CSV table of C-alpha atoms in Angstrom, one decimal:
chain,number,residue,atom,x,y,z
M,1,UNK,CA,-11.8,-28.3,-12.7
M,2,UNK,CA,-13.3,-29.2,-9.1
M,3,UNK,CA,-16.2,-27.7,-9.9
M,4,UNK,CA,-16.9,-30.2,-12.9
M,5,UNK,CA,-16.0,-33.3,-10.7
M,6,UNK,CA,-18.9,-32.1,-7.7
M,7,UNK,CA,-21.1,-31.8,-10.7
M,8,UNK,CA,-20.6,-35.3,-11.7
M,9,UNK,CA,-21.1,-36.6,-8.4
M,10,UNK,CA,-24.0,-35.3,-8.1
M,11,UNK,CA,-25.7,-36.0,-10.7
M,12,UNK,CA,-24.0,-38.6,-13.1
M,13,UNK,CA,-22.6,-41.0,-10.5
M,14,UNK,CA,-21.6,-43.6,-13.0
M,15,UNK,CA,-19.8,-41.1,-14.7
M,16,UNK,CA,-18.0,-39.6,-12.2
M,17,UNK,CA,-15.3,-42.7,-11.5
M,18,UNK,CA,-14.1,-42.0,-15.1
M,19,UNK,CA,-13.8,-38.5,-14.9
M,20,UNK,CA,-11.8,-38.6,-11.2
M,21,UNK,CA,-9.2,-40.8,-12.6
M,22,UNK,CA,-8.6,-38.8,-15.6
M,23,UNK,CA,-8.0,-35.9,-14.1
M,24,UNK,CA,-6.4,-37.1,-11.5
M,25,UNK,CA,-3.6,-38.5,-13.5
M,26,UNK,CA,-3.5,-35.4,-15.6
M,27,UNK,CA,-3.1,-33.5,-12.6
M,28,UNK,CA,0.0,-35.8,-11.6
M,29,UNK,CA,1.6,-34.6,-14.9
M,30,UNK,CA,0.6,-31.6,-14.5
M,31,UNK,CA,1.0,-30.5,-11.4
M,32,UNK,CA,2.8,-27.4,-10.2
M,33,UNK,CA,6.4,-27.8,-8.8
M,34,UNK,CA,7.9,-26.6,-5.5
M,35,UNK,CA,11.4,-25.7,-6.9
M,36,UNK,CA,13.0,-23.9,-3.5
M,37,UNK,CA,12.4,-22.6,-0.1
M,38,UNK,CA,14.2,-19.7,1.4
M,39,UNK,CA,14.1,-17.5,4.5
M,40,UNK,CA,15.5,-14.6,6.3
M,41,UNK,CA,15.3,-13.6,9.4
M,42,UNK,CA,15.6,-10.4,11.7
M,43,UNK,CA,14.6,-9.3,15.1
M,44,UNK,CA,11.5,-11.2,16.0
M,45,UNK,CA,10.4,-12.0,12.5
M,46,UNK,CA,10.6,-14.8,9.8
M,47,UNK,CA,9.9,-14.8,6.2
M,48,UNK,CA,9.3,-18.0,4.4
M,49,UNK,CA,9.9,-17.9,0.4
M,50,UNK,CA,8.2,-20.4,-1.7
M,51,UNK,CA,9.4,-20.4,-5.2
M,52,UNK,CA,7.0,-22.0,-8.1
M,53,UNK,CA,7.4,-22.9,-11.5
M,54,UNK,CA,3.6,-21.3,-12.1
M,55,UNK,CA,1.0,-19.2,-9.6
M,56,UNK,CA,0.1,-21.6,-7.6
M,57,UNK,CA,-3.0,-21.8,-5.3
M,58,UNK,CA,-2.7,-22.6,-1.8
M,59,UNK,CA,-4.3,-22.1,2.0
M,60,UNK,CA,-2.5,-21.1,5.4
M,61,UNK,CA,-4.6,-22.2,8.7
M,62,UNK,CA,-3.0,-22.6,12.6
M,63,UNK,CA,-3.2,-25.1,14.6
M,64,UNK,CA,-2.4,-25.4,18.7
M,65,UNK,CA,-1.4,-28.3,21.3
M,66,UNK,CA,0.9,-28.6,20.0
M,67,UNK,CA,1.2,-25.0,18.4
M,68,UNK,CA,1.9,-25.2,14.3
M,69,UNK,CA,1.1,-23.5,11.2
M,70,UNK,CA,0.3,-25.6,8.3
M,71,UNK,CA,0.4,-24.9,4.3
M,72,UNK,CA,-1.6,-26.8,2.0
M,73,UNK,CA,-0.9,-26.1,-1.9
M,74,UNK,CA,-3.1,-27.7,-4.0
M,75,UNK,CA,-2.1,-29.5,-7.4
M,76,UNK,CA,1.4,-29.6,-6.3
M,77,UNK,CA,4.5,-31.6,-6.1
M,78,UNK,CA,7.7,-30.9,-4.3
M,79,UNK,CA,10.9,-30.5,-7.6
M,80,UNK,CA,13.7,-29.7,-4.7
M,81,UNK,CA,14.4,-29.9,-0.9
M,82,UNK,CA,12.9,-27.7,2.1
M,83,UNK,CA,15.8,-27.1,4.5
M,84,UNK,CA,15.4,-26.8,8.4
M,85,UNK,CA,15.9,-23.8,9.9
M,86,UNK,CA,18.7,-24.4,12.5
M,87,UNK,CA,18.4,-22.5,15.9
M,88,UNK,CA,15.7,-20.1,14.8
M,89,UNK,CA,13.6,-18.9,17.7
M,90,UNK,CA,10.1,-18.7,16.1
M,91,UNK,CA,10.3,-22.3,14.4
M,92,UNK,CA,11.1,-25.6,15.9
M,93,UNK,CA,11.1,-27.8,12.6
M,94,UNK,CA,9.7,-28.1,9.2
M,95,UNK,CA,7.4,-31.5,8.3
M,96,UNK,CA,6.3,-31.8,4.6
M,97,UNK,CA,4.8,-34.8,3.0
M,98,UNK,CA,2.5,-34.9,-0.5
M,99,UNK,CA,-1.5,-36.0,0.4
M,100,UNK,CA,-4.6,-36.6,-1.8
M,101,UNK,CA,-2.0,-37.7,-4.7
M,102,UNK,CA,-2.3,-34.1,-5.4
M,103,UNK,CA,-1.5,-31.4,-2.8
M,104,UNK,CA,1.3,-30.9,-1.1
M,105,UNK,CA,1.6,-29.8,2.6
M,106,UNK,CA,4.1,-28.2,4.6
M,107,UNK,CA,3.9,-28.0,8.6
M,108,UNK,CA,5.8,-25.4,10.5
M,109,UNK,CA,6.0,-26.3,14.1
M,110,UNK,CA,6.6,-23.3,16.2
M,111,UNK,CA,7.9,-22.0,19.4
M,112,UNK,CA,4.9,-21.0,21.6
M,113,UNK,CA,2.0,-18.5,20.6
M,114,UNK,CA,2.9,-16.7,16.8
M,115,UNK,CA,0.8,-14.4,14.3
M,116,UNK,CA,1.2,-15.0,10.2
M,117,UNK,CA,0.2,-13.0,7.1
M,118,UNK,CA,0.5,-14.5,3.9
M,119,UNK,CA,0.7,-12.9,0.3
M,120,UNK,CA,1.4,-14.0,-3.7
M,121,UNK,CA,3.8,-12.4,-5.5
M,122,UNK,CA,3.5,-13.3,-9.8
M,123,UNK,CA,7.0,-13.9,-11.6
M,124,UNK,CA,9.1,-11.2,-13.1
M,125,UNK,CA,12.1,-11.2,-15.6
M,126,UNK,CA,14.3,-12.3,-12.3
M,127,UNK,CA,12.3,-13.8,-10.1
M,128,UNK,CA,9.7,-17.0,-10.2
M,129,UNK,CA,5.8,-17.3,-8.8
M,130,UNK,CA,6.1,-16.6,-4.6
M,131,UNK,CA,4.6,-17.3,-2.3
M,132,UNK,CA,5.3,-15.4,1.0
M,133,UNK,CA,4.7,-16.3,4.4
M,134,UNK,CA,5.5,-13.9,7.7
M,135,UNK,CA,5.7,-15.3,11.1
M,136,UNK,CA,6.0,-13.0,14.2
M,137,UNK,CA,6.6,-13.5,17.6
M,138,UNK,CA,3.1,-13.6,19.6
M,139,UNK,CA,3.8,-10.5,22.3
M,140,UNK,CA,2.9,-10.9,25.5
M,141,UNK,CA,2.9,-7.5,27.4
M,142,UNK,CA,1.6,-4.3,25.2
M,143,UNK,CA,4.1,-2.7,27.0
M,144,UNK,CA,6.2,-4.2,24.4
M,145,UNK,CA,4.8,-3.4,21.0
M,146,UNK,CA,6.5,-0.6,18.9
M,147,UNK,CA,5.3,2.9,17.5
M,148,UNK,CA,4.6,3.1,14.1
M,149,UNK,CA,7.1,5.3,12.2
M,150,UNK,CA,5.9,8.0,9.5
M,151,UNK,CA,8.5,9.3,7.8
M,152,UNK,CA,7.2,12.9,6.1
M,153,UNK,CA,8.8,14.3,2.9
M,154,UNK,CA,8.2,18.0,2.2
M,155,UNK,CA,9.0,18.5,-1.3
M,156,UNK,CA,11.7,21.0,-2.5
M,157,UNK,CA,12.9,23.1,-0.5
M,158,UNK,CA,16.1,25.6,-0.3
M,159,UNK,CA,17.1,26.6,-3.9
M,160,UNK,CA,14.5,24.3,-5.3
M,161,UNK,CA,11.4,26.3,-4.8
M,162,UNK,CA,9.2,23.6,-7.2
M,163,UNK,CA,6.0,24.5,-8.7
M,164,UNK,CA,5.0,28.2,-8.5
M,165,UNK,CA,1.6,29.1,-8.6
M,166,UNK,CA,-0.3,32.4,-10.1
M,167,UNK,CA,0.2,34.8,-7.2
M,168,UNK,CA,3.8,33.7,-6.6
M,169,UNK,CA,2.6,30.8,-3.6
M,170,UNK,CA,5.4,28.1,-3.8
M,171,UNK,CA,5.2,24.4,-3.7
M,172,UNK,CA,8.9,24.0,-0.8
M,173,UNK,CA,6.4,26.5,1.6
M,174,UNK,CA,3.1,24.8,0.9
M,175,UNK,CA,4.5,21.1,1.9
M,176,UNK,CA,6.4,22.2,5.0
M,177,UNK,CA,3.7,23.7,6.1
M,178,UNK,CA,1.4,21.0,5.1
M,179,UNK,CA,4.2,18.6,6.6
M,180,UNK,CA,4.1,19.8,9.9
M,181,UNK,CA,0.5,19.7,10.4
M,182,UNK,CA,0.5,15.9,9.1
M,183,UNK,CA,2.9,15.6,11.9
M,184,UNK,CA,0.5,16.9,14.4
M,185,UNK,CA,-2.5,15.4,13.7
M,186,UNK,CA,-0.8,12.1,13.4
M,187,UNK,CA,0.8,12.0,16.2
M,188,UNK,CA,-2.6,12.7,18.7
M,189,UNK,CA,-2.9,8.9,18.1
M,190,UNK,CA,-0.8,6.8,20.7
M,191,UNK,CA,1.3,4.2,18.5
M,192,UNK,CA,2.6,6.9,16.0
M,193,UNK,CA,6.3,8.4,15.3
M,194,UNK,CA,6.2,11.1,12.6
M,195,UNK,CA,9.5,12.4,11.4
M,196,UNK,CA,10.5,15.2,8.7
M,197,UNK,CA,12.8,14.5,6.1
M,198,UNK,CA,13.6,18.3,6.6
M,199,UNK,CA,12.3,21.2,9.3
M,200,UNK,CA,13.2,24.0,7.7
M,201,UNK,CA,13.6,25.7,4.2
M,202,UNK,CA,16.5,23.6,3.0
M,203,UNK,CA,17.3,21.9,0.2
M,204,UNK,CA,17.9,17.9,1.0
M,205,UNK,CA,18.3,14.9,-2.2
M,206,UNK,CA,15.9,13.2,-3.0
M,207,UNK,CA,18.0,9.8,-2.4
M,208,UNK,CA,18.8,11.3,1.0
M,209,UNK,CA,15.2,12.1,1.8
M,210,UNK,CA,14.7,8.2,1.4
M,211,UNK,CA,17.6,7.3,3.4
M,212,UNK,CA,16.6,9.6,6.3
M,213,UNK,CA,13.5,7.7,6.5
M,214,UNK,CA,15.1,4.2,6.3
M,215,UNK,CA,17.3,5.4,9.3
M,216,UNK,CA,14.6,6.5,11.0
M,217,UNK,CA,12.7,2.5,10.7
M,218,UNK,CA,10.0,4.3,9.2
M,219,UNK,CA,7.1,1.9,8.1
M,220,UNK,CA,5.8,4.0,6.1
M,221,UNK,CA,7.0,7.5,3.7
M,222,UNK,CA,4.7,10.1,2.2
M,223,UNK,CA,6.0,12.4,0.2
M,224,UNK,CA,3.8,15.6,-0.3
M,225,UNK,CA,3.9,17.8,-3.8
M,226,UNK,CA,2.0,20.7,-5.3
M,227,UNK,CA,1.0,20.2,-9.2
M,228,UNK,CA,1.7,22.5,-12.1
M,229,UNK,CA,0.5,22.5,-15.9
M,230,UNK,CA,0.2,25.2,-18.4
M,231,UNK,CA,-3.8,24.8,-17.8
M,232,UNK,CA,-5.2,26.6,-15.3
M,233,UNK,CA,-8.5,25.2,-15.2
M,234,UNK,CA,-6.7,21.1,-14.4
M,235,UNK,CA,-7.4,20.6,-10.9
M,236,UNK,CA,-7.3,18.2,-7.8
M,237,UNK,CA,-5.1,15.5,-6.1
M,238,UNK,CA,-3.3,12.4,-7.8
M,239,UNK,CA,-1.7,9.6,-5.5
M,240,UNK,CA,1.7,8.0,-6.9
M,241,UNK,CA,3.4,4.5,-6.4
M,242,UNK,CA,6.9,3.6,-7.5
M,243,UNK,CA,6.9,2.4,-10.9
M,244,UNK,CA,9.7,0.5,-12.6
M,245,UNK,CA,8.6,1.3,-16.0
M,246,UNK,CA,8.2,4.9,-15.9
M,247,UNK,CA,4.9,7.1,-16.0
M,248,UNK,CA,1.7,5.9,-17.1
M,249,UNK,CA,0.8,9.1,-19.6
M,250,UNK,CA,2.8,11.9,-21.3
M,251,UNK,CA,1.6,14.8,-18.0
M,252,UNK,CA,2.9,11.7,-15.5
M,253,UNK,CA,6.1,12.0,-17.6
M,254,UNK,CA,6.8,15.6,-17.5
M,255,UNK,CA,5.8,15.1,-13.5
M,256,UNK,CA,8.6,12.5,-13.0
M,257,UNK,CA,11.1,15.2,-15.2
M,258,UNK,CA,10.3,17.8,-12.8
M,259,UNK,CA,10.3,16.4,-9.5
M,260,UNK,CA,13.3,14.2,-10.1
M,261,UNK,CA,15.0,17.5,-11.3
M,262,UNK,CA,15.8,17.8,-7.6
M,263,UNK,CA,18.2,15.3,-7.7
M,264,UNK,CA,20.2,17.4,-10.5
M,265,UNK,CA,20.0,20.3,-8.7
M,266,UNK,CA,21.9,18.8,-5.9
M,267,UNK,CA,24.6,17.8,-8.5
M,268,UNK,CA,24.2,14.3,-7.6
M,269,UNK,CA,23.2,13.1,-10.8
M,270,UNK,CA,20.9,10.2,-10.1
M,271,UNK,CA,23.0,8.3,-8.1
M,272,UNK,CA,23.4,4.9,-7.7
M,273,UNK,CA,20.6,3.1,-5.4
M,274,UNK,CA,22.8,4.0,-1.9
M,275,UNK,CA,22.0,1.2,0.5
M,276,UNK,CA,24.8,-1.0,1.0
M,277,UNK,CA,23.5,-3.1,3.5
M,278,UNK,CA,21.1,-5.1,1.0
M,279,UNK,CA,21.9,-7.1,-2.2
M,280,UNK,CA,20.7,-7.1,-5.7
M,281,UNK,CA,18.3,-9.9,-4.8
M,282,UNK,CA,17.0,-8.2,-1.6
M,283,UNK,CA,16.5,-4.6,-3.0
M,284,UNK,CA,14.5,-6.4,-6.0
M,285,UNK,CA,12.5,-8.9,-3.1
M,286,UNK,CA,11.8,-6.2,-1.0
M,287,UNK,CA,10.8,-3.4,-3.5
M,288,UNK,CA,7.9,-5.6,-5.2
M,289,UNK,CA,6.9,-5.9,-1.6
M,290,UNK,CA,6.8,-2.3,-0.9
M,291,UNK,CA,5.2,-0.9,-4.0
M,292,UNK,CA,2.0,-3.7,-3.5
M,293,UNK,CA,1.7,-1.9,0.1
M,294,UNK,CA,2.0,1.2,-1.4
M,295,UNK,CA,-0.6,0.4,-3.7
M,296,UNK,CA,-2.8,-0.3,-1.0
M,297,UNK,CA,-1.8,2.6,0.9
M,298,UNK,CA,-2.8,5.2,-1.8
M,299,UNK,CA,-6.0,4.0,-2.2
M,300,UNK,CA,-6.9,4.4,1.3
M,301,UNK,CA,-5.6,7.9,0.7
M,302,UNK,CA,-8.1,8.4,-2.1
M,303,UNK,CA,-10.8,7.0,-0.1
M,304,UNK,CA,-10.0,9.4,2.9
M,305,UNK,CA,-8.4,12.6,0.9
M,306,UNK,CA,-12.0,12.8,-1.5
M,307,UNK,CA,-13.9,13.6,1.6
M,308,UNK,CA,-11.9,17.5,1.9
M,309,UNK,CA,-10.9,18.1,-1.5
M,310,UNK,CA,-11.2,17.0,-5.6
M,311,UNK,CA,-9.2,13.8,-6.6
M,312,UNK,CA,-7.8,13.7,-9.7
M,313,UNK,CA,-7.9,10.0,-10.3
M,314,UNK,CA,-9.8,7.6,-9.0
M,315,UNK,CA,-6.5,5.1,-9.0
M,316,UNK,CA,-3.2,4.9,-7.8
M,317,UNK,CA,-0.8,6.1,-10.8
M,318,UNK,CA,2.7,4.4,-11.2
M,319,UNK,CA,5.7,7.0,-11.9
M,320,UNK,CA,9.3,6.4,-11.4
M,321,UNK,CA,9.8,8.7,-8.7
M,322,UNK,CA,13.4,9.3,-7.2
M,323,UNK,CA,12.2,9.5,-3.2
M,324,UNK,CA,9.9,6.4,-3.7
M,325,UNK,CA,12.8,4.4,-4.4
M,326,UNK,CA,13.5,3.2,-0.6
M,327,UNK,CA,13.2,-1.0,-1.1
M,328,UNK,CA,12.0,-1.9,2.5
M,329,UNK,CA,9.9,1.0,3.1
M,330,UNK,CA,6.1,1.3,1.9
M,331,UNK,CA,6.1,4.7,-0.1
M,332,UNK,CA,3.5,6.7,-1.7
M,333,UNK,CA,4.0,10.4,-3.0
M,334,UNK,CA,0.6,12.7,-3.2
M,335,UNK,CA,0.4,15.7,-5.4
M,336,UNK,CA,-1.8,17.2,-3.1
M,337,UNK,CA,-3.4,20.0,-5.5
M,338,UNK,CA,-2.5,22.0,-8.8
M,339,UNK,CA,-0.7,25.0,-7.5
M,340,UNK,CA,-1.2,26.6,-11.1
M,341,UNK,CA,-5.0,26.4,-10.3
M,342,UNK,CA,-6.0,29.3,-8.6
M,343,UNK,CA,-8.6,27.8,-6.7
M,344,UNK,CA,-6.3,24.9,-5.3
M,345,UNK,CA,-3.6,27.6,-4.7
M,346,UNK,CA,-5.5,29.3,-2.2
M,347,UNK,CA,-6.5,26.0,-0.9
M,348,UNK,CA,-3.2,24.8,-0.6
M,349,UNK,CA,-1.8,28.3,1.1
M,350,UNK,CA,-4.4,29.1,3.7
M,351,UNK,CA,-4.5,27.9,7.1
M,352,UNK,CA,-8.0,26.1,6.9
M,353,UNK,CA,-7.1,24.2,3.6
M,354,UNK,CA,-4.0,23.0,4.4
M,355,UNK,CA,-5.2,21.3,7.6
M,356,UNK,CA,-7.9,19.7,5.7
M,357,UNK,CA,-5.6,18.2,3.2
M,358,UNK,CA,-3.4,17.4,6.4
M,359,UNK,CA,-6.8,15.3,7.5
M,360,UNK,CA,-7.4,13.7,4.9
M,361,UNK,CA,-3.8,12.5,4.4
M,362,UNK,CA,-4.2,11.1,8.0
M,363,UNK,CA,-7.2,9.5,7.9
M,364,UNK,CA,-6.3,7.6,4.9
M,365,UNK,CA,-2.6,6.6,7.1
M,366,UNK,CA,-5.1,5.5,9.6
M,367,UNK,CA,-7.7,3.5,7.4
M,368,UNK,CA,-4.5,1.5,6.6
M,369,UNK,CA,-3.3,1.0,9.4
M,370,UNK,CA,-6.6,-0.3,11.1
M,371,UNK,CA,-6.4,-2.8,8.3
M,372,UNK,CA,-2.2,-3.3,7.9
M,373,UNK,CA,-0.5,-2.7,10.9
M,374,UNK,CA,2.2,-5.0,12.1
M,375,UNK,CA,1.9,-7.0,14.2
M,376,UNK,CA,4.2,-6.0,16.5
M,377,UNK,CA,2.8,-2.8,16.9
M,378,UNK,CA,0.8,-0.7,19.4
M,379,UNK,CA,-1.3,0.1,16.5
M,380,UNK,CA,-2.3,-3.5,16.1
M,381,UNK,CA,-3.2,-4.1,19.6
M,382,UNK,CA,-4.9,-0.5,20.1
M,383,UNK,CA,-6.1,0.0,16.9
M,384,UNK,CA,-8.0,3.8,17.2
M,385,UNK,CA,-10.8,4.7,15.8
M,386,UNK,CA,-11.3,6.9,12.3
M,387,UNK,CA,-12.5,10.4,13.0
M,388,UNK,CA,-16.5,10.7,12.1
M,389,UNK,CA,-16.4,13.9,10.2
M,390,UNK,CA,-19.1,15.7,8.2
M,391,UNK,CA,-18.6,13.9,4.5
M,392,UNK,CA,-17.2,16.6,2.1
M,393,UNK,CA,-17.8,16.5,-1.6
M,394,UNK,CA,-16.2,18.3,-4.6
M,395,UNK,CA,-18.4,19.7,-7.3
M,396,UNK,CA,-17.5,18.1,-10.6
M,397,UNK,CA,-18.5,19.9,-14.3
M,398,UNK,CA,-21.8,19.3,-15.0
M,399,UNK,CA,-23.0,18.0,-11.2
M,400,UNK,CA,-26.5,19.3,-10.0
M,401,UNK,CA,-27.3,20.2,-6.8
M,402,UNK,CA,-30.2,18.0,-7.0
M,403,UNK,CA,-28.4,15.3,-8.6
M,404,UNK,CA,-25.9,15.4,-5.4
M,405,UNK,CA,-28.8,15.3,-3.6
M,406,UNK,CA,-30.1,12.2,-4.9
M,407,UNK,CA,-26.9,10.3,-4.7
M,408,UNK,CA,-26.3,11.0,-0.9
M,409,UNK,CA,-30.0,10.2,-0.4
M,410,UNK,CA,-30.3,13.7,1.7
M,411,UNK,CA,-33.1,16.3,0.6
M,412,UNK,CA,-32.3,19.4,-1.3
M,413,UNK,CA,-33.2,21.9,1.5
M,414,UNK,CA,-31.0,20.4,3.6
M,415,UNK,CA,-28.0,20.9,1.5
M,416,UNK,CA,-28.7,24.2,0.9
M,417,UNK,CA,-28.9,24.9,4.7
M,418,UNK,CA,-25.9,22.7,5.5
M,419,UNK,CA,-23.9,25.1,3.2
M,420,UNK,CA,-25.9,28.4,3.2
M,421,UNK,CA,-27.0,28.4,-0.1
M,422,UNK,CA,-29.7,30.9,-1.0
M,423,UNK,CA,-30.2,28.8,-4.6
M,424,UNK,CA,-29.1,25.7,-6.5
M,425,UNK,CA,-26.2,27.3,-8.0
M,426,UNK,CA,-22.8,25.8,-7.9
M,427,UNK,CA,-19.6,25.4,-9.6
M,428,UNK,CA,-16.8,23.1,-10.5
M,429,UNK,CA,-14.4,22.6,-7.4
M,430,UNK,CA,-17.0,23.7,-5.0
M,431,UNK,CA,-16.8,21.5,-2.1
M,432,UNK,CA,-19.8,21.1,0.0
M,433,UNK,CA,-21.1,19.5,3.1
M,434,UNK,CA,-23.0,16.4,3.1
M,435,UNK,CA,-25.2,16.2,5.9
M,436,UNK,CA,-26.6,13.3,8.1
M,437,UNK,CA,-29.6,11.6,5.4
């Protein structure tokens, strides 16, 4: 609709008088309505809920001497009341007034230095168009920012051995040991806690695995799996969020039946979500929260896990996973491989492949967290660099070496010698090295 009134100005002056006032009163009874403001708050942290009748377009810019935040949305008028926020120690007072007949801003005057994010959140069946604002404390000394916390979820474990593959290799050994390499390599980086949901063959709920991690203030949970299907020839890695409505295709189905199995097997039956400390309305708040960070998360994992071994799909799949049920912590289960593959079986139960999954796994943690990390935290402060390693890629049916060449813009002889290769022969599930064009 702006666009249309620049045009008009520019070239049909006489016009353009006529046009403004129309839509500007259309706009006035139009316009999309303010209808609440809420907040929580905790530790050094505040989080500003705007509630809309409709999305709603708006802009978030900060301002100092004195130090404020200011919120402009456009088309919009103000339907209830903005409280102020009484003894907070991040904001001194709220100031709101309409401007341009059309927007409406609100000014947040705040204590000293702060930091903000900002994000959209659409309307669901019990909650209307959001917009989200976070405010953080400003620290002073790094000496004060936090670690990071990983939580790591081995899959299956004790009596629940999970996917077996051709030669007996089972999925509770392969994400252990998978798990504890992840661990290492993570924590090399200054600004990273990894924890286990479990250390040893044992067999631990899946609601409990969440809970552990949710103790823990872990930021973020991965929970690493092996595939199976009846095919042997169905290979490479697939990247889950938590879904509300189920599994995206009839394989994700039977997935979500197996894995959640493990809540069965600990006669525990599905429980009831187990966090007492939050409400209905926070668990559903915070969860849409999570699983857009999750999102996010995964496909940094693709990005990263595609240099050392074949991914699946290309997107992050939805499932109603059991363990990716935590509501305040961003969680993201990988099926790392198709133990029932006996390529990726090997892969997945030597020494060599397992670190490179573990690699990949990190570098896509780290990718987000270069991008994501709170700020709060070391990470965000330090951020550390991505490791340069040789790009990896995974033959796919009916890929040419000379075709691969061409793509990476690298010669053919150079790719045979980066990968001792006597001819142009390859196959499906081959990874090779890409060197320097």
């Amino acid at each position: 609709m702006r666009s249309y009134i620049i045009y008009f100005m520019k070239y049909r002056s006489g016009i353009y008088i006529i046009l403004w006032v129309s839509i500007l009163s259309q706009n006035i009874l139009n316009a999309r309505e303010l209808i609440a403001v809420r907040h929580s708050v905790e530790d050094n942290q505040i989080r500003l809920v705007f509630d809309f009748n409709e999305s709603t377009e708006y802009n978030v810019f900060s301002l100092e001497s004195p130090n404020r935040i200011v919120i402009d949305f456009f088309d919009t008028q103000l339907a209830g009341e903005i409280n102020a926020l009484q003894n907070n120690p991040l904001i001194g007072d709220i100031r709101y007034s309409s401007r341009n007949q059309r927007d409406f801003r609100v000014v947040l005057n705040t204590r000293g230095l702060v930091e903000w994010s900002s994000f959209e959140l659409n309307e669901t069946s019990i909650q209307p168009n959001r917009v989200v604002l976070d405010i953080f404390s400003s620290l002073t000394n790094i000496n004060d920012a936090r670690n990071i916390i990983v939580a790591i979820d081995p899959g299956h474990g004790g009596n629940d051995p999970g996917a077996i593959g051709p030669t007996g290799v089972r999925e509770k050994n392969v994400t252990l040991a998978i798990a504890r390499i992840l661990k290492e390599e993570l924590e090399q980086y200054d600004g990273i806690t990894a924890v286990l949901t479990r250390t040893s063959d044992r067999y631990v709920d899946l609601w409990d695995r969440s809970i552990i991690a949710r103790e823990a203030d872990a930021d973020i949970l991965v929970s690493l799996h092996a595939d199976a299907f009846r095919d042997p020839r169905v290979s490479g890695a697939t990247i889950y969020s938590l879904s509300e409505r189920g599994a995206g295709s009839e394989a994700d189905r039977l997935l979500v039946n197996r894995e959640n199995q493990s809540t069965i097997l600990g006669d525990t039956d599905l429980r009831e979500f187990p966090y007492p400390d939050l409400t209905d309305e926070l668990i559903s708040f915070y969860q849409e929260i999570s699983i857009a960070s999750a999102k996010v998360l995964g496909e940094h994992l693709i990005d990263q896990l595609a240099t050392y071994t074949r991914v699946r799909k290309s997107d992050v799949q939805n499932a109603a996973f059991v363990v990716l049920r935590s509501p305040d912590v961003t969680s993201i289960l990988i099926e790392m491989g198709y133990i029932t593959n006996p390529r990726e079986e090997s892969m997945l139960s030597n020494s060599q492949g397992q670190r490179d999954i573990a690699r990949g796994i990190r570098n896509g943690i780290l990718s987000y967290l270069i991008e994501n990390a709170p700020p709060d935290s070391l990470i965000a402060w330090n951020p550390p660099e991505l490791p340069s390693e040789p790009r990896r890629h995974t033959i796919s049916w009916g890929e040419t070496l000379s075709g691969i060449a061409l793509r990476y813009q690298v010669s053919i002889n150079r790719l045979r010698q980066a990968n001792n290769l006597s001819d142009d022969n390859i196959y499906e599930g081959q990874i090779i090295t890409i060197p320097p064009g």
